[in-house]
């Protein structure tokens, strides 16, 4: 997919991987809409991109809030035209310190699912029809190794990411002939606020810089037509896996 001129919406883009993705996509010429709840942080990211000559717009919204979804898709389309790329990156761990399932309140599980699963589902529903009419679109969901490995205390987050992975596969199967593609990407461990919240004692020098992971995801977007829709990729090793498969 040619990045220059793409209309792109990245959720959770006020810091961490989402902000890095916004910068990387705009640097390559995409017209980006960045979404998060924290308007101040978001505006700083947007201003930084504009200073570098890129096109960026910020939308203050909660991906877990039903009423925000149609507002942001309408606003995004008004700002950059039809969306060609949506990146479901916003995510919550739920309450930290992380806790075992026996100590997880049902309400906390519901909130994690609302943000990490139902919000991306609503947003995809809102944009996929338009993409299908234009026979062009890519939806990338950012997942985690916690979606495939069962780590104690990561329960709510893990099940939300496992369901997000599978949602991508089902979307891919249902829209196989539509021109709309779905990919899921595990970014690997990164030095971000989320990682610090989950594992405050981790050795930060061992964690990836979100900017380098964002560059890999932009590369995935660039090569999306070569990757079967519905594939789950690891950002660090996707090229080798693709070459092995072909
Ligand atoms: N960091 C890692 O090691 C790691 C590993 C595997 C997977 N991941 C995945 O990578 C993605 C990015 O993570 P990160 O580490 O960059 O996280 P982060 O630094 O905590 O950033 C999360 C972003 O999402 C936004 N956000 C959170 N809740 C939101 C909501 N309800 N509505 C809209 N925006 C919301 C945050 O802004 P506001 O709070 O202002 O809304 C922020 O911009 C996530 O999907 C995460 O699960 C991360």
mmCIF file of C-alpha atoms and ligand atoms in Angstrom:
data_model
loop_
_atom_site.group_PDB
_atom_site.id
_atom_site.type_symbol
_atom_site.label_atom_id
_atom_site.label_comp_id
_atom_site.label_asym_id
_atom_site.label_seq_id
_atom_site.Cartn_x
_atom_site.Cartn_y
_atom_site.Cartn_z
ATOM 1 C CA UNK A 1 0.000 0.000 0.000
ATOM 2 C CA UNK A 2 1.449 3.362 -1.016
ATOM 3 C CA UNK A 3 1.753 5.405 2.203
ATOM 4 C CA UNK A 4 1.849 8.828 0.554
ATOM 5 C CA UNK A 5 -1.644 10.315 0.547
ATOM 6 C CA UNK A 6 -3.208 7.580 2.713
ATOM 7 C CA UNK A 7 -6.052 8.726 4.955
ATOM 8 C CA UNK A 8 -5.095 7.076 8.259
ATOM 9 C CA UNK A 9 -6.686 6.928 11.706
ATOM 10 C CA UNK A 10 -4.547 5.737 14.629
ATOM 11 C CA UNK A 11 -6.223 5.186 17.991
ATOM 12 C CA UNK A 12 -4.326 5.681 21.240
ATOM 13 C CA UNK A 13 -1.905 8.076 19.587
ATOM 14 C CA UNK A 14 -1.064 10.566 22.345
ATOM 15 C CA UNK A 15 2.029 8.626 23.494
ATOM 16 C CA UNK A 16 3.892 5.341 23.114
ATOM 17 C CA UNK A 17 3.493 3.260 19.971
ATOM 18 C CA UNK A 18 0.435 5.162 18.680
ATOM 19 C CA UNK A 19 2.234 8.532 18.743
ATOM 20 C CA UNK A 20 5.290 6.952 17.097
ATOM 21 C CA UNK A 21 3.077 5.435 14.397
ATOM 22 C CA UNK A 22 1.416 8.780 13.750
ATOM 23 C CA UNK A 23 4.834 10.411 13.321
ATOM 24 C CA UNK A 24 6.143 7.609 11.091
ATOM 25 C CA UNK A 25 3.065 7.554 8.835
ATOM 26 C CA UNK A 26 3.014 11.363 8.502
ATOM 27 C CA UNK A 27 6.740 11.413 7.709
ATOM 28 C CA UNK A 28 5.984 9.088 4.771
ATOM 29 C CA UNK A 29 3.230 11.389 3.518
ATOM 30 C CA UNK A 30 0.079 9.902 5.069
ATOM 31 C CA UNK A 31 -2.650 12.282 6.232
ATOM 32 C CA UNK A 32 -3.098 11.161 9.816
ATOM 33 C CA UNK A 33 -5.863 11.522 12.362
ATOM 34 C CA UNK A 34 -4.687 10.734 15.876
ATOM 35 C CA UNK A 35 -7.143 9.803 18.590
ATOM 36 C CA UNK A 36 -6.863 9.504 22.390
ATOM 37 C CA UNK A 37 -8.569 10.832 25.509
ATOM 38 C CA UNK A 38 -5.804 13.183 26.683
ATOM 39 C CA UNK A 39 -6.239 16.292 24.519
ATOM 40 C CA UNK A 40 -3.070 18.000 25.800
ATOM 41 C CA UNK A 41 -0.681 15.134 24.976
ATOM 42 C CA UNK A 42 -2.451 14.593 21.682
ATOM 43 C CA UNK A 43 -2.064 18.231 20.641
ATOM 44 C CA UNK A 44 1.675 18.078 21.431
ATOM 45 C CA UNK A 45 2.083 15.053 19.127
ATOM 46 C CA UNK A 46 0.032 16.766 16.393
ATOM 47 C CA UNK A 47 2.054 19.989 16.713
ATOM 48 C CA UNK A 48 5.333 18.040 16.489
ATOM 49 C CA UNK A 49 4.221 16.343 13.259
ATOM 50 C CA UNK A 50 3.110 19.645 11.737
ATOM 51 C CA UNK A 51 6.448 21.257 12.639
ATOM 52 C CA UNK A 52 8.130 18.518 10.576
ATOM 53 C CA UNK A 53 5.856 19.392 7.630
ATOM 54 C CA UNK A 54 3.450 16.449 8.049
ATOM 55 C CA UNK A 55 -0.355 16.502 8.091
ATOM 56 C CA UNK A 56 -1.912 15.504 11.399
ATOM 57 C CA UNK A 57 -5.149 16.152 13.249
ATOM 58 C CA UNK A 58 -6.102 15.264 16.820
ATOM 59 C CA UNK A 59 -9.452 13.929 17.998
ATOM 60 C CA UNK A 60 -10.187 13.693 21.690
ATOM 61 C CA UNK A 61 -12.313 10.555 22.220
ATOM 62 C CA UNK A 62 -12.661 7.353 24.226
ATOM 63 C CA UNK A 63 -12.582 4.216 22.066
ATOM 64 C CA UNK A 64 -14.559 2.438 24.782
ATOM 65 C CA UNK A 65 -17.441 4.941 24.597
ATOM 66 C CA UNK A 66 -20.136 3.975 22.090
ATOM 67 C CA UNK A 67 -21.168 7.541 21.338
ATOM 68 C CA UNK A 68 -17.624 8.622 20.452
ATOM 69 C CA UNK A 69 -17.212 6.193 17.548
ATOM 70 C CA UNK A 70 -19.471 7.772 14.921
ATOM 71 C CA UNK A 71 -18.313 11.253 15.953
ATOM 72 C CA UNK A 72 -14.657 10.364 15.321
ATOM 73 C CA UNK A 73 -15.220 8.476 12.074
ATOM 74 C CA UNK A 74 -17.284 11.366 10.707
ATOM 75 C CA UNK A 75 -14.724 13.923 11.864
ATOM 76 C CA UNK A 76 -11.799 11.873 10.522
ATOM 77 C CA UNK A 77 -13.394 11.603 7.084
ATOM 78 C CA UNK A 78 -14.095 15.354 7.074
ATOM 79 C CA UNK A 79 -10.446 16.061 7.952
ATOM 80 C CA UNK A 80 -8.563 13.695 5.636
ATOM 81 C CA UNK A 81 -11.177 12.192 3.307
ATOM 82 C CA UNK A 82 -12.125 8.513 3.157
ATOM 83 C CA UNK A 83 -10.069 6.377 5.544
ATOM 84 C CA UNK A 84 -7.720 3.901 3.855
ATOM 85 C CA UNK A 85 -6.007 2.728 7.036
ATOM 86 C CA UNK A 86 -7.240 2.268 10.589
ATOM 87 C CA UNK A 87 -4.860 1.152 13.335
ATOM 88 C CA UNK A 88 -6.511 -0.205 16.474
ATOM 89 C CA UNK A 89 -3.716 0.653 18.885
ATOM 90 C CA UNK A 90 -5.461 2.153 21.963
ATOM 91 C CA UNK A 91 -5.563 -0.316 24.789
ATOM 92 C CA UNK A 92 -5.922 -0.656 28.532
ATOM 93 C CA UNK A 93 -4.474 -3.178 30.961
ATOM 94 C CA UNK A 94 -7.297 -2.622 33.431
ATOM 95 C CA UNK A 95 -6.406 -1.770 37.017
ATOM 96 C CA UNK A 96 -2.741 -1.997 37.965
ATOM 97 C CA UNK A 97 -0.962 -3.625 39.727
ATOM 98 C CA UNK A 98 -2.253 -6.493 37.580
ATOM 99 C CA UNK A 99 -4.166 -9.062 39.561
ATOM 100 C CA UNK A 100 -5.252 -12.712 39.366
ATOM 101 C CA UNK A 101 -8.629 -13.567 37.868
ATOM 102 C CA UNK A 102 -10.016 -14.420 41.308
ATOM 103 C CA UNK A 103 -9.406 -10.786 42.327
ATOM 104 C CA UNK A 104 -10.639 -9.259 39.040
ATOM 105 C CA UNK A 105 -13.953 -7.433 39.306
ATOM 106 C CA UNK A 106 -16.394 -8.298 36.522
ATOM 107 C CA UNK A 107 -16.802 -4.559 35.887
ATOM 108 C CA UNK A 108 -13.048 -4.250 35.275
ATOM 109 C CA UNK A 109 -13.138 -7.146 32.798
ATOM 110 C CA UNK A 110 -16.060 -5.463 30.997
ATOM 111 C CA UNK A 111 -14.194 -2.142 30.762
ATOM 112 C CA UNK A 112 -11.071 -3.841 29.365
ATOM 113 C CA UNK A 113 -13.217 -5.616 26.753
ATOM 114 C CA UNK A 114 -15.011 -2.347 25.908
ATOM 115 C CA UNK A 115 -11.714 -0.564 25.172
ATOM 116 C CA UNK A 116 -9.631 -3.378 23.662
ATOM 117 C CA UNK A 117 -12.296 -5.321 21.771
ATOM 118 C CA UNK A 118 -15.742 -3.744 21.470
ATOM 119 C CA UNK A 119 -14.365 -0.289 20.573
ATOM 120 C CA UNK A 120 -12.229 -1.670 17.716
ATOM 121 C CA UNK A 121 -15.248 -3.737 16.585
ATOM 122 C CA UNK A 122 -17.491 -0.652 16.493
ATOM 123 C CA UNK A 123 -14.857 1.407 14.727
ATOM 124 C CA UNK A 124 -14.283 -1.305 12.116
ATOM 125 C CA UNK A 125 -18.047 -1.559 11.534
ATOM 126 C CA UNK A 126 -18.164 2.200 11.031
ATOM 127 C CA UNK A 127 -15.390 2.281 8.399
ATOM 128 C CA UNK A 128 -15.356 -1.130 6.661
ATOM 129 C CA UNK A 129 -18.474 -0.503 4.556
ATOM 130 C CA UNK A 130 -16.965 2.623 3.004
ATOM 131 C CA UNK A 131 -13.678 0.821 2.442
ATOM 132 C CA UNK A 132 -15.519 -2.051 0.737
ATOM 133 C CA UNK A 133 -17.366 0.360 -1.569
ATOM 134 C CA UNK A 134 -13.993 1.806 -2.616
ATOM 135 C CA UNK A 135 -12.498 -1.735 -2.633
ATOM 136 C CA UNK A 136 -9.570 -0.388 -0.667
ATOM 137 C CA UNK A 137 -8.723 -0.464 3.014
ATOM 138 C CA UNK A 138 -6.475 -1.918 5.677
ATOM 139 C CA UNK A 139 -7.361 -2.475 9.322
ATOM 140 C CA UNK A 140 -4.400 -3.224 11.594
ATOM 141 C CA UNK A 141 -5.011 -4.408 15.162
ATOM 142 C CA UNK A 142 -2.171 -4.123 17.665
ATOM 143 C CA UNK A 143 -2.094 -7.241 19.785
ATOM 144 C CA UNK A 144 0.302 -8.775 22.318
ATOM 145 C CA UNK A 145 2.048 -12.055 23.045
ATOM 146 C CA UNK A 146 -0.404 -12.210 25.974
ATOM 147 C CA UNK A 147 -3.045 -13.140 23.377
ATOM 148 C CA UNK A 148 -1.358 -16.502 22.806
ATOM 149 C CA UNK A 149 0.469 -17.143 26.107
ATOM 150 C CA UNK A 150 -1.338 -17.403 29.443
ATOM 151 C CA UNK A 151 0.549 -15.213 31.932
ATOM 152 C CA UNK A 152 -0.691 -15.148 35.521
ATOM 153 C CA UNK A 153 -2.327 -11.780 36.435
ATOM 154 C CA UNK A 154 -2.716 -10.683 32.771
ATOM 155 C CA UNK A 155 -6.178 -12.301 32.439
ATOM 156 C CA UNK A 156 -8.501 -9.476 31.384
ATOM 157 C CA UNK A 157 -5.969 -7.937 28.985
ATOM 158 C CA UNK A 158 -5.026 -11.381 27.588
ATOM 159 C CA UNK A 159 -8.559 -12.448 26.759
ATOM 160 C CA UNK A 160 -9.296 -9.078 25.152
ATOM 161 C CA UNK A 161 -6.246 -9.406 22.894
ATOM 162 C CA UNK A 162 -6.985 -13.068 22.075
ATOM 163 C CA UNK A 163 -10.499 -12.055 21.032
ATOM 164 C CA UNK A 164 -9.134 -9.089 19.049
ATOM 165 C CA UNK A 165 -6.820 -11.472 17.134
ATOM 166 C CA UNK A 166 -9.713 -13.750 16.293
ATOM 167 C CA UNK A 167 -12.011 -10.892 15.387
ATOM 168 C CA UNK A 168 -9.455 -9.896 12.743
ATOM 169 C CA UNK A 169 -9.485 -13.423 11.314
ATOM 170 C CA UNK A 170 -13.281 -13.484 11.104
ATOM 171 C CA UNK A 171 -13.431 -10.018 9.510
ATOM 172 C CA UNK A 172 -10.838 -11.237 6.990
ATOM 173 C CA UNK A 173 -12.910 -14.339 6.174
ATOM 174 C CA UNK A 174 -16.162 -12.401 5.827
ATOM 175 C CA UNK A 175 -14.695 -9.590 3.730
ATOM 176 C CA UNK A 176 -12.301 -11.783 1.753
ATOM 177 C CA UNK A 177 -13.502 -10.538 -1.649
ATOM 178 C CA UNK A 178 -14.082 -6.934 -0.629
ATOM 179 C CA UNK A 179 -10.640 -5.351 -1.069
ATOM 180 C CA UNK A 180 -10.556 -4.640 2.672
ATOM 181 C CA UNK A 181 -7.657 -6.360 4.444
ATOM 182 C CA UNK A 182 -7.107 -7.186 8.115
ATOM 183 C CA UNK A 183 -3.769 -7.731 9.847
ATOM 184 C CA UNK A 184 -2.875 -8.191 13.492
ATOM 185 C CA UNK A 185 0.566 -7.167 14.749
ATOM 186 C CA UNK A 186 2.293 -8.052 18.011
ATOM 187 C CA UNK A 187 4.711 -5.152 18.573
ATOM 188 C CA UNK A 188 6.831 -6.958 21.192
ATOM 189 C CA UNK A 189 7.887 -5.411 24.492
ATOM 190 C CA UNK A 190 8.412 -1.644 24.246
ATOM 191 C CA UNK A 191 9.573 1.084 26.579
ATOM 192 C CA UNK A 192 6.219 2.822 27.128
ATOM 193 C CA UNK A 193 3.940 3.995 29.921
ATOM 194 C CA UNK A 194 1.872 0.824 29.556
ATOM 195 C CA UNK A 195 4.902 -1.389 30.045
ATOM 196 C CA UNK A 196 5.987 0.656 33.084
ATOM 197 C CA UNK A 197 2.483 0.348 34.555
ATOM 198 C CA UNK A 198 2.466 -3.423 34.062
ATOM 199 C CA UNK A 199 6.078 -4.149 35.013
ATOM 200 C CA UNK A 200 7.574 -1.207 36.913
ATOM 201 C CA UNK A 201 10.725 -3.171 37.792
ATOM 202 C CA UNK A 202 11.578 -4.247 34.230
ATOM 203 C CA UNK A 203 14.992 -3.435 32.768
ATOM 204 C CA UNK A 204 13.996 -0.621 30.391
ATOM 205 C CA UNK A 205 17.216 -0.941 28.413
ATOM 206 C CA UNK A 206 15.993 -4.371 27.220
ATOM 207 C CA UNK A 207 12.794 -2.899 25.753
ATOM 208 C CA UNK A 208 12.307 -1.773 22.162
ATOM 209 C CA UNK A 209 11.982 1.896 21.274
ATOM 210 C CA UNK A 210 8.374 2.437 20.065
ATOM 211 C CA UNK A 211 9.733 4.514 17.160
ATOM 212 C CA UNK A 212 11.614 1.515 15.729
ATOM 213 C CA UNK A 213 8.532 -0.702 16.150
ATOM 214 C CA UNK A 214 6.421 1.967 14.407
ATOM 215 C CA UNK A 215 8.826 1.915 11.441
ATOM 216 C CA UNK A 216 8.338 -1.856 11.176
ATOM 217 C CA UNK A 217 4.556 -1.478 11.243
ATOM 218 C CA UNK A 218 4.726 1.166 8.501
ATOM 219 C CA UNK A 219 6.756 -1.344 6.490
ATOM 220 C CA UNK A 220 4.016 -3.944 7.070
ATOM 221 C CA UNK A 221 1.414 -1.443 5.796
ATOM 222 C CA UNK A 222 3.576 -0.789 2.741
ATOM 223 C CA UNK A 223 3.673 -4.534 1.954
ATOM 224 C CA UNK A 224 0.110 -5.340 3.101
ATOM 225 C CA UNK A 225 -1.036 -6.576 -0.315
ATOM 226 C CA UNK A 226 1.590 -9.356 -0.177
ATOM 227 C CA UNK A 227 0.390 -10.601 3.226
ATOM 228 C CA UNK A 228 -2.709 -12.829 3.398
ATOM 229 C CA UNK A 229 -5.592 -10.968 5.026
ATOM 230 C CA UNK A 230 -6.234 -12.251 8.559
ATOM 231 C CA UNK A 231 -2.546 -12.916 9.301
ATOM 232 C CA UNK A 232 -1.114 -12.326 12.770
ATOM 233 C CA UNK A 233 2.435 -10.960 12.562
ATOM 234 C CA UNK A 234 5.213 -10.212 14.999
ATOM 235 C CA UNK A 235 6.732 -6.809 14.253
ATOM 236 C CA UNK A 236 10.265 -8.040 14.936
ATOM 237 C CA UNK A 237 10.185 -11.034 12.606
ATOM 238 C CA UNK A 238 7.364 -10.550 10.083
ATOM 239 C CA UNK A 239 9.611 -10.335 7.014
ATOM 240 C CA UNK A 240 11.391 -13.617 7.723
ATOM 241 C CA UNK A 241 8.058 -15.357 8.463
ATOM 242 C CA UNK A 242 6.568 -14.060 5.210
ATOM 243 C CA UNK A 243 9.574 -15.147 3.143
ATOM 244 C CA UNK A 244 9.470 -18.588 4.749
ATOM 245 C CA UNK A 245 5.748 -18.933 3.977
ATOM 246 C CA UNK A 246 6.121 -17.970 0.294
HETATM 247 N N1 LIG B 1 4.327 -1.600 25.616
HETATM 248 C C1 LIG B 1 4.463 -2.907 25.385
HETATM 249 O O1 LIG B 1 5.448 -3.544 25.800
HETATM 250 C C2 LIG B 1 3.410 -3.646 24.587
HETATM 251 C C3 LIG B 1 3.592 -5.009 24.375
HETATM 252 C C4 LIG B 1 2.652 -5.702 23.605
HETATM 253 C C5 LIG B 1 1.567 -5.021 23.083
HETATM 254 N N2 LIG B 1 1.397 -3.693 23.328
HETATM 255 C C6 LIG B 1 0.248 -3.033 22.709
HETATM 256 O O2 LIG B 1 0.730 -1.923 21.964
HETATM 257 C C7 LIG B 1 -0.281 -0.892 21.914
HETATM 258 C C8 LIG B 1 0.307 0.431 22.344
HETATM 259 O O3 LIG B 1 0.737 0.307 23.689
HETATM 260 P P1 LIG B 1 1.683 1.364 24.398
HETATM 261 O O4 LIG B 1 2.630 0.576 25.217
HETATM 262 O O5 LIG B 1 2.159 2.373 23.415
HETATM 263 O O6 LIG B 1 0.630 2.032 25.409
HETATM 264 P P2 LIG B 1 0.625 3.456 26.150
HETATM 265 O O7 LIG B 1 1.971 4.060 26.146
HETATM 266 O O8 LIG B 1 -0.074 3.247 27.440
HETATM 267 O O9 LIG B 1 -0.307 4.326 25.182
HETATM 268 C C9 LIG B 1 -1.664 3.971 25.064
HETATM 269 C C10 LIG B 1 -2.358 5.027 24.230
HETATM 270 O O10 LIG B 1 -3.741 4.649 24.150
HETATM 271 C C11 LIG B 1 -4.544 5.742 24.624
HETATM 272 N N3 LIG B 1 -5.749 5.204 25.227
HETATM 273 C C12 LIG B 1 -5.840 4.419 26.329
HETATM 274 N N4 LIG B 1 -7.132 4.164 26.592
HETATM 275 C C13 LIG B 1 -7.859 4.788 25.622
HETATM 276 C C14 LIG B 1 -9.235 4.907 25.362
HETATM 277 N N5 LIG B 1 -10.157 4.345 26.157
HETATM 278 N N6 LIG B 1 -9.632 5.621 24.288
HETATM 279 C C15 LIG B 1 -8.724 6.226 23.475
HETATM 280 N N7 LIG B 1 -7.407 6.152 23.688
HETATM 281 C C16 LIG B 1 -6.973 5.446 24.752
HETATM 282 C C17 LIG B 1 -3.641 6.517 25.577
HETATM 283 O O11 LIG B 1 -3.994 7.881 25.706
HETATM 284 P P3 LIG B 1 -5.083 8.394 26.785
HETATM 285 O O12 LIG B 1 -4.816 7.625 28.047
HETATM 286 O O13 LIG B 1 -4.831 9.855 26.894
HETATM 287 O O14 LIG B 1 -6.421 8.096 26.196
HETATM 288 C C18 LIG B 1 -2.315 6.407 24.829
HETATM 289 O O15 LIG B 1 -2.253 7.358 23.791
HETATM 290 C C19 LIG B 1 -1.430 -1.399 22.796
HETATM 291 O O16 LIG B 1 -2.407 -2.009 21.998
HETATM 292 C C20 LIG B 1 -0.755 -2.439 23.678
HETATM 293 O O17 LIG B 1 -1.669 -3.397 24.145
HETATM 294 C C21 LIG B 1 2.293 -2.992 24.071
#
